[in-house]
Short mmCIF file of C-alpha atoms in Angstrom, two decimals:
data_model
loop_
_atom_site.label_atom_id
_atom_site.label_comp_id
_atom_site.label_asym_id
_atom_site.label_seq_id
_atom_site.Cartn_x
_atom_site.Cartn_y
_atom_site.Cartn_z
CA MET S 20 18.51 17.60 -4.49
CA ALA S 21 22.27 18.66 -4.43
CA GLY S 22 22.95 20.63 -1.19
CA GLU S 23 20.49 18.78 0.89
CA GLN S 24 22.45 18.26 4.16
CA TYR S 25 22.30 14.34 4.45
CA GLU S 26 24.21 12.30 7.20
CA VAL S 27 26.25 9.64 5.33
CA LEU S 28 28.32 6.74 6.85
CA VAL S 29 30.87 5.33 4.51
CA VAL S 30 32.42 2.28 6.00
CA GLU S 31 35.64 1.13 3.59
CA ASP S 32 38.78 -0.20 4.62
CA ASP S 33 40.72 0.96 1.70
CA VAL S 34 41.86 4.77 2.48
CA ASP S 35 42.14 5.94 -0.97
CA THR S 36 38.33 4.82 -1.84
CA ALA S 37 37.00 6.06 1.35
CA GLN S 38 38.78 9.57 0.67
CA TYR S 39 37.34 9.40 -3.13
CA VAL S 40 33.58 8.40 -1.68
CA ARG S 41 33.92 11.06 0.83
CA THR S 42 34.94 13.75 -1.97
CA VAL S 43 32.20 12.98 -4.27
CA LEU S 44 29.58 12.81 -1.67
CA SER S 45 30.72 16.02 0.31
CA ARG S 46 31.80 18.35 -2.36
CA ARG S 47 29.47 17.33 -5.09
CA GLY S 48 26.65 16.39 -2.97
CA GLY S 49 26.92 18.73 0.24
CA MET S 50 26.43 15.86 2.45
CA SER S 51 27.97 15.54 5.69
CA VAL S 52 30.19 12.32 5.49
CA THR S 53 31.57 10.19 8.49
CA VAL S 54 34.25 7.75 7.32
CA VAL S 55 35.28 4.60 9.14
CA HIS S 56 37.39 1.81 8.25
CA ASP S 57 36.14 -1.21 9.84
CA PRO S 58 32.73 -2.70 10.69
CA ALA S 59 33.00 -1.92 14.47
CA SER S 60 33.55 1.44 14.41
CA ALA S 61 30.46 1.60 12.02
CA LEU S 62 28.28 0.03 15.04
CA ALA S 63 29.94 2.20 17.48
CA GLU S 64 28.71 5.21 15.30
CA VAL S 65 25.22 3.75 14.66
CA ALA S 66 24.77 3.28 18.41
CA HIS S 67 25.03 7.25 19.25
CA ARG S 68 24.10 8.97 15.55
CA THR S 69 21.33 8.79 13.38
CA PHE S 70 22.33 8.40 9.44
CA ASP S 71 20.41 8.81 6.43
CA VAL S 72 22.23 6.11 4.69
CA VAL S 73 25.36 3.84 5.12
CA VAL S 74 27.70 3.04 2.30
CA THR S 75 29.88 -0.25 3.24
CA ASP S 76 32.18 -2.40 1.44
CA ILE S 77 32.06 -5.83 1.32
CA GLN S 78 35.36 -7.47 1.90
CA MET S 79 36.87 -6.10 5.12
CA PRO S 80 38.75 -7.71 7.99
CA GLY S 81 36.81 -9.13 10.93
CA MET S 82 33.41 -8.71 9.40
CA SER S 83 32.40 -8.87 5.99
CA GLY S 84 30.21 -5.78 4.81
CA LEU S 85 27.26 -8.41 4.39
CA GLU S 86 27.51 -9.48 7.97
CA LEU S 87 27.63 -5.90 8.91
CA LEU S 88 24.41 -5.41 7.02
CA VAL S 89 22.68 -7.99 9.34
CA GLU S 90 23.72 -6.29 12.28
CA LEU S 91 22.65 -2.71 10.88
CA ARG S 92 19.21 -3.98 10.04
CA SER S 93 18.53 -4.65 13.67
CA ARG S 94 20.60 -1.80 15.35
CA ALA S 95 19.57 0.76 12.81
CA PRO S 96 16.46 -0.24 11.11
CA GLY S 97 14.83 1.75 8.28
CA VAL S 98 18.26 3.12 7.08
CA PRO S 99 19.09 2.21 3.68
CA VAL S 100 22.37 0.35 3.00
CA ALA S 101 24.54 0.44 -0.07
CA VAL S 102 27.12 -2.34 -0.43
CA MET S 103 30.24 -1.92 -2.54
CA THR S 104 32.54 -4.44 -4.39
CA ALA S 105 35.41 -4.84 -6.68
CA PHE S 106 34.26 -8.26 -7.57
CA ALA S 107 31.13 -8.27 -9.53
CA THR S 108 30.09 -11.99 -9.03
CA VAL S 109 26.59 -13.19 -9.22
CA ASP S 110 27.21 -14.76 -5.76
CA TYR S 111 27.93 -11.37 -4.33
CA ALA S 112 24.84 -9.50 -5.62
CA VAL S 113 22.37 -12.43 -4.59
CA GLU S 114 23.68 -12.50 -1.17
CA ALA S 115 23.60 -8.71 -0.82
CA LEU S 116 20.12 -8.54 -2.11
CA ARG S 117 18.83 -11.79 0.10
CA ARG S 118 20.16 -9.56 3.08
CA ASP S 119 17.98 -6.79 2.13
CA ALA S 120 20.65 -4.30 0.52
CA ASP S 121 19.02 -1.46 -0.91
CA GLU S 122 21.96 -0.72 -3.50
CA PHE S 123 24.31 -3.08 -5.04
CA LEU S 124 27.37 -0.95 -6.54
CA VAL S 125 30.51 -2.37 -8.39
CA LYS S 126 33.97 -0.80 -8.05
CA PRO S 127 35.13 1.45 -9.49
CA VAL S 128 31.89 3.53 -9.23
CA ALA S 129 31.76 6.51 -11.44
CA ALA S 130 31.15 9.79 -9.45
CA GLY S 131 27.90 10.52 -11.05
CA MET S 132 26.52 7.17 -10.64
CA LEU S 133 27.78 6.91 -6.82
CA LEU S 134 26.18 10.84 -6.39
CA GLU S 135 22.90 9.85 -7.81
CA ARG S 136 22.35 6.36 -6.01
CA VAL S 137 23.27 7.52 -2.64
CA MET S 138 21.46 10.83 -2.95
CA ALA S 139 18.36 8.81 -3.95
CA LEU S 140 19.18 6.35 -0.90
CA ALA S 141 19.57 9.34 1.41
CA ALA S 142 16.12 10.98 0.44
CA GLU S 143 14.64 7.40 0.79
CA GLY S 144 15.95 7.27 4.35
CA ARG S 145 14.65 10.74 5.42
CA ARG S 146 11.31 9.53 4.03
CA ARG S 147 11.19 6.43 5.98
CA ALA S 148 12.24 8.19 9.16
CA THR S 149 9.31 10.56 8.66
CA ALA S 150 6.77 8.02 7.93
CA SER S 151 8.04 5.90 10.93
CA SER S 152 5.61 7.80 13.43
CA GLY S 153 3.74 4.68 14.64
CA ALA S 154 3.75 2.98 17.87
CA VAL S 155 6.84 1.64 19.54
CA VAL S 156 6.89 -2.03 20.47
CA LEU S 157 8.81 -3.72 22.88
CA ALA S 158 9.12 -7.58 22.99
CA VAL S 159 11.07 -9.22 25.55
CA GLY S 160 12.13 -12.81 25.88
CA ALA S 161 14.48 -14.89 27.88
CA HIS S 162 16.34 -16.44 25.29
CA PRO S 163 16.73 -16.18 21.56
CA ASP S 164 13.70 -17.46 19.52
CA ASP S 165 11.16 -16.86 22.50
CA VAL S 166 9.96 -13.67 21.04
CA GLU S 167 9.77 -14.87 17.30
CA ILE S 168 7.72 -18.12 18.69
CA GLY S 169 5.38 -16.21 20.74
CA VAL S 170 4.50 -13.03 18.80
CA GLY S 171 6.66 -13.34 15.64
CA ALA S 172 3.68 -12.93 13.33
CA THR S 173 2.15 -9.98 15.58
CA LEU S 174 5.63 -8.18 15.37
CA ALA S 175 5.53 -8.50 11.74
CA SER S 176 2.08 -6.90 11.51
CA HIS S 177 3.32 -4.07 13.84
CA ARG S 178 6.10 -3.31 11.14
CA ALA S 179 3.63 -3.40 8.29
CA ALA S 180 1.80 -0.84 10.26
CA GLY S 181 4.91 1.36 10.29
CA ASP S 182 5.24 0.54 14.08
CA THR S 183 8.87 0.46 15.30
CA VAL S 184 9.83 -2.89 16.90
CA VAL S 185 12.33 -3.73 19.53
CA VAL S 186 13.31 -6.96 20.58
CA LEU S 187 14.93 -7.50 23.83
CA THR S 188 16.65 -11.03 24.67
CA MET S 189 17.83 -11.42 28.12
CA SER S 190 20.42 -14.24 27.74
CA GLY S 191 22.34 -15.82 24.90
CA GLY S 192 20.72 -19.23 25.14
CA ALA S 193 23.95 -21.17 26.08
CA VAL S 194 22.38 -24.10 27.39
CA GLY S 195 20.33 -24.54 24.20
CA GLY S 196 23.25 -24.40 21.96
CA ASP S 197 26.40 -22.30 21.02
CA ALA S 198 25.89 -18.68 22.41
CA ASP S 199 27.52 -17.10 19.35
CA VAL S 200 25.62 -19.03 16.72
CA ARG S 201 22.39 -18.34 18.55
CA ARG S 202 23.46 -14.51 18.55
CA ARG S 203 23.82 -14.56 14.97
CA GLU S 204 20.66 -16.43 14.53
CA ALA S 205 18.90 -13.70 16.40
CA LEU S 206 20.32 -10.91 14.51
CA ALA S 207 19.26 -12.43 11.38
CA ALA S 208 15.68 -13.12 12.74
CA SER S 209 15.31 -9.45 13.77
CA ALA S 210 16.54 -8.52 10.18
CA VAL S 211 13.50 -10.28 8.57
CA ILE S 212 11.24 -7.62 9.64
CA GLY S 213 13.93 -4.78 10.45
CA ALA S 214 13.29 -4.87 14.22
CA ARG S 215 16.13 -3.38 16.55
CA LEU S 216 17.79 -6.03 18.87
CA PHE S 217 19.11 -5.67 22.31
CA LEU S 218 20.78 -8.99 23.37
CA HIS S 219 22.17 -9.44 26.89
CA ASP S 220 24.06 -12.26 28.78
CA PHE S 221 21.97 -13.47 31.94
CA PRO S 222 22.81 -17.14 32.92
CA ASP S 223 20.50 -19.21 30.78
CA THR S 224 18.53 -21.37 33.01
CA ARG S 225 19.60 -19.57 36.40
CA MET S 226 18.02 -16.09 36.01
CA ALA S 227 15.71 -16.41 38.94
CA GLN S 228 19.01 -16.57 40.91
CA THR S 229 20.37 -13.33 39.62
CA ASP S 230 20.06 -9.64 40.03
CA GLY S 231 19.94 -7.03 37.48
CA LEU S 232 16.93 -8.07 35.24
CA ILE S 233 14.54 -5.41 36.21
CA GLY S 234 17.49 -2.93 35.94
CA VAL S 235 18.12 -3.93 32.24
CA VAL S 236 14.70 -3.73 31.17
CA GLU S 237 14.30 -0.49 33.06
CA GLN S 238 16.91 0.99 30.82
CA THR S 239 15.69 -0.48 27.53
CA VAL S 240 12.25 1.21 28.28
CA ALA S 241 13.83 4.66 29.07
CA ASP S 242 15.87 4.31 25.93
CA VAL S 243 13.28 3.26 23.53
CA GLN S 244 9.96 4.70 25.23
CA PRO S 245 7.60 1.59 24.15
CA THR S 246 3.98 2.00 24.14
CA ILE S 247 3.28 -1.52 23.74
CA CYS S 248 5.09 -4.44 25.47
CA TYR S 249 4.86 -8.21 25.17
CA THR S 250 6.64 -10.78 27.42
CA HIS S 251 6.24 -14.37 28.87
CA SER S 252 3.27 -15.35 30.71
CA LYS S 253 3.73 -15.96 34.48
CA ASN S 254 2.04 -19.41 33.78
CA ASP S 255 5.04 -21.20 32.28
CA ARG S 256 7.14 -23.98 33.50
CA HIS S 257 10.46 -22.35 32.54
CA GLN S 258 12.02 -20.78 35.50
CA ASP S 259 13.53 -18.12 33.13
CA HIS S 260 10.43 -17.25 31.50
CA ARG S 261 8.76 -16.57 34.87
CA ALA S 262 11.82 -14.36 35.93
CA VAL S 263 11.60 -12.45 32.82
CA HIS S 264 7.62 -11.82 33.25
CA GLU S 265 8.39 -10.87 36.69
CA ALA S 266 10.89 -8.29 35.91
CA VAL S 267 9.00 -6.90 32.82
CA ALA S 268 5.81 -6.37 34.98
CA VAL S 269 7.93 -4.04 37.22
CA ALA S 270 10.12 -2.33 34.84
CA THR S 271 7.16 -1.42 32.45
CA ARG S 272 4.78 -0.27 34.95
CA ARG S 273 4.37 3.11 33.07
CA VAL S 274 4.33 1.35 29.85
CA PRO S 275 0.24 1.77 28.70
CA SER S 276 -0.16 -1.91 27.23
CA LEU S 277 1.38 -5.06 28.35
CA ALA S 278 0.35 -8.41 27.21
CA CYS S 279 1.93 -12.26 27.58
CA PHE S 280 2.45 -14.38 24.78
CA GLN S 281 2.32 -18.25 24.70
CA SER S 282 5.75 -20.14 24.95
CA PRO S 283 5.85 -24.00 24.20
CA SER S 284 6.52 -24.42 27.96
CA ALA S 285 3.26 -22.30 29.08
CA THR S 286 0.95 -24.32 31.36
CA VAL S 287 -2.81 -25.15 31.13
CA ASP S 288 -3.03 -21.92 33.41
CA TYR S 289 -2.11 -19.72 30.21
CA ARG S 290 -5.85 -18.24 29.53
CA PRO S 291 -5.33 -15.85 26.87
CA ASP S 292 -8.35 -13.15 26.32
CA ARG S 293 -6.97 -11.49 23.13
CA PHE S 294 -6.40 -13.15 19.80
CA VAL S 295 -4.27 -10.91 17.06
CA PRO S 296 -5.54 -11.85 13.69
CA VAL S 297 -2.27 -12.39 11.79
CA ASP S 298 -3.37 -13.51 8.17
CA GLY S 299 -0.83 -12.63 5.74
CA PHE S 300 2.23 -12.58 8.43
CA VAL S 301 2.42 -16.49 9.06
CA ASP S 302 4.92 -17.06 6.23
CA THR S 303 6.82 -13.99 7.68
CA LYS S 304 6.78 -15.62 11.09
CA LEU S 305 8.20 -18.71 9.65
CA GLU S 306 11.03 -17.10 8.03
CA MET S 307 11.95 -15.44 11.40
CA LEU S 308 12.03 -18.85 12.96
CA ALA S 309 13.80 -20.48 9.91
CA ALA S 310 16.87 -18.19 10.99
CA PHE S 311 17.19 -20.36 14.43
CA ALA S 312 18.77 -23.25 12.36
CA SER S 313 20.61 -24.61 15.40
CA GLN S 314 17.20 -25.08 16.99
CA ALA S 315 15.61 -26.64 13.93
CA HIS S 316 15.29 -30.06 15.75
CA ARG S 317 12.93 -28.60 18.26
CA ASP S 318 9.26 -29.74 17.23
CA TYR S 319 7.63 -26.47 17.94
CA LEU S 320 9.53 -24.78 15.22
CA GLN S 321 8.29 -27.12 12.66
CA PRO S 322 6.22 -25.05 10.10
CA ASP S 323 3.17 -27.27 10.15
CA VAL S 324 3.22 -27.00 14.22
CA VAL S 325 3.53 -23.19 13.86
CA ARG S 326 0.53 -23.31 11.33
CA ALA S 327 -1.73 -25.48 13.18
CA THR S 328 -1.12 -23.55 16.50
CA ALA S 329 -2.10 -20.15 14.79
CA ARG S 330 -5.06 -21.95 12.92
CA TYR S 331 -6.39 -23.11 16.29
CA TRP S 332 -6.30 -19.88 18.11
CA SER S 333 -8.19 -18.18 15.46
CA ARG S 334 -11.18 -19.98 16.52
CA PHE S 335 -11.43 -17.26 19.33
CA GLY S 336 -10.80 -14.49 16.98
CA THR S 337 -11.34 -13.50 13.37
CA GLY S 338 -9.40 -14.60 10.25
CA THR S 339 -7.65 -17.89 9.37
CA TYR S 340 -4.79 -17.47 11.96
CA ALA S 341 -4.08 -15.93 15.25
CA GLU S 342 -1.66 -15.37 18.14
CA PRO S 343 -2.81 -15.41 21.73
CA LEU S 344 -1.95 -13.07 24.47
CA GLU S 345 -2.95 -12.66 27.89
CA THR S 346 -3.68 -8.91 28.93
CA VAL S 347 -2.01 -7.49 31.83
CA ARG S 348 -3.21 -3.87 30.99
CA SER S 349 -4.34 -2.54 27.84
CA ALA S 350 -4.43 1.34 26.99
CA ALA S 351 -3.53 1.06 23.16
CA ALA S 352 -4.28 -1.61 20.18
CA VAL S 353 -1.97 -4.35 20.10
CA GLY S 354 -1.17 -5.98 16.84
CA GLY S 355 -2.74 -5.33 13.48
CA GLY S 356 -6.66 -5.54 13.71
CA GLU S 357 -6.06 -7.01 17.25
CA ARG S 358 -9.65 -7.52 19.24
CA ALA S 359 -10.57 -9.02 22.56
CA ALA S 360 -11.92 -12.38 22.53
CA ALA S 361 -16.03 -12.54 22.68
CA PRO S 362 -17.14 -13.60 26.09
CA ALA S 363 -18.60 -16.91 24.80
CA ALA S 364 -15.12 -17.76 23.38
CA ARG S 365 -13.27 -16.85 26.62
CA GLY S 366 -15.83 -19.11 28.35
CA ARG S 367 -15.05 -22.15 26.24
CA GLN S 368 -11.18 -21.70 26.43
CA GLN S 369 -11.40 -21.28 30.21
CA ASP S 370 -13.54 -24.30 30.47
CA GLU S 371 -11.57 -26.63 28.31
CA GLY S 372 -8.24 -25.18 29.66
CA VAL S 373 -6.48 -25.85 26.32
CA VAL S 374 -3.16 -25.25 25.26
CA ALA S 375 -1.86 -25.39 21.65
#
C-alpha cells in the first residue's frame, strides 16, 4: 500500500528521532507527516485537522505520551495511536495497553517495522472513519460524572452500534472536589468508550445565575451536528441541573431527538417514558464511573447501587437492565434497542411516583 496518502501526526521531543520517523514514513511510505515536539502542540493539531494515525513518544516534558493518549481518545476518538519508548519495561507496555494504545514500539525501531506498523494503523484509521457513519449523540451534563451516571450504559451501546458520542460538561465540579483532578477523571471516563469530551468552567452550583449556557450548547451543536441529545431533567432538585436542562432545551431546538436522564437528585416528578435496554453495557458503565475515583464515597456510584437501579428500571422495558429517559421530542431511535414503555407500565410508574 506504499504511496497511499495517509495523514500522520508524530509527537516526539527528540529532534533526531522525529526526523528519522518523518523520513521513513514520508519517503518510503508516501505519507503526509506532521511533526510536533510536545503534547500541547499535538492537541492543537488534532483540534483543527484529521489524522489517520498518531505516533507519540512516552517520555516528554509537561505531559507524558500516555497522558496524551487519554486526551486523544476523547478529542480524536477512533484515531489509532502508536506509542514509542526507549525503555522497554513491562510496566510501560502494560500501562500503554491499559490506556488502549493500538501499538507499542521500542526504540530504536527498524525502518521496515516502523513503516509496516504505521501503514497498518493508518489503513485501520481510514477503515474506522469510513465505518463511523452512524448517529451523532450529544450528552450534556452540569458536572463531571453526571452524564455517566445518567446514561453511561446507553452511550456505551451507541458506541457499540458505531455512533459518534460527544460529552459536553458545563463545569469542572470544583465544589465537589479538585477541578483539575475531576477534569482528568472526566477525560479517562470518556476514553473508556472513545467519546469526545468538551469541558467548560461555568461556576459550580451557580449556573442559574450566569449567562452564556445557551450559547455554549448552541456552538457545540453547530460543531458536532448531533441527531440525538441527552441531558438533565427539569424535575431535579439541583439548580445547576435545571439550568442546564433549560439551556439544552433551547439550544437543541433543531436536534431531532431530545431525552432527559435521571440524576441522583431527580425528584419524584421525574417520570420516564422510555427504558433503554442496556444488557451487556452495565460493566462498561461501571468502568466509566470507576474513573471518578475522587467521588468514590458517593453512594450512588457504588456498583451494587448502579446495578440495582438499572435492574429496577428494566421492569418497564425489556431485558435485565435498563436506563430511563423522559422524552422531550423523538424523531430517531435512542439507545441500542430502545423502545417506549408499554402504556400499562407507564401508568404503574406514574401512580407509584417511584424514583430509583
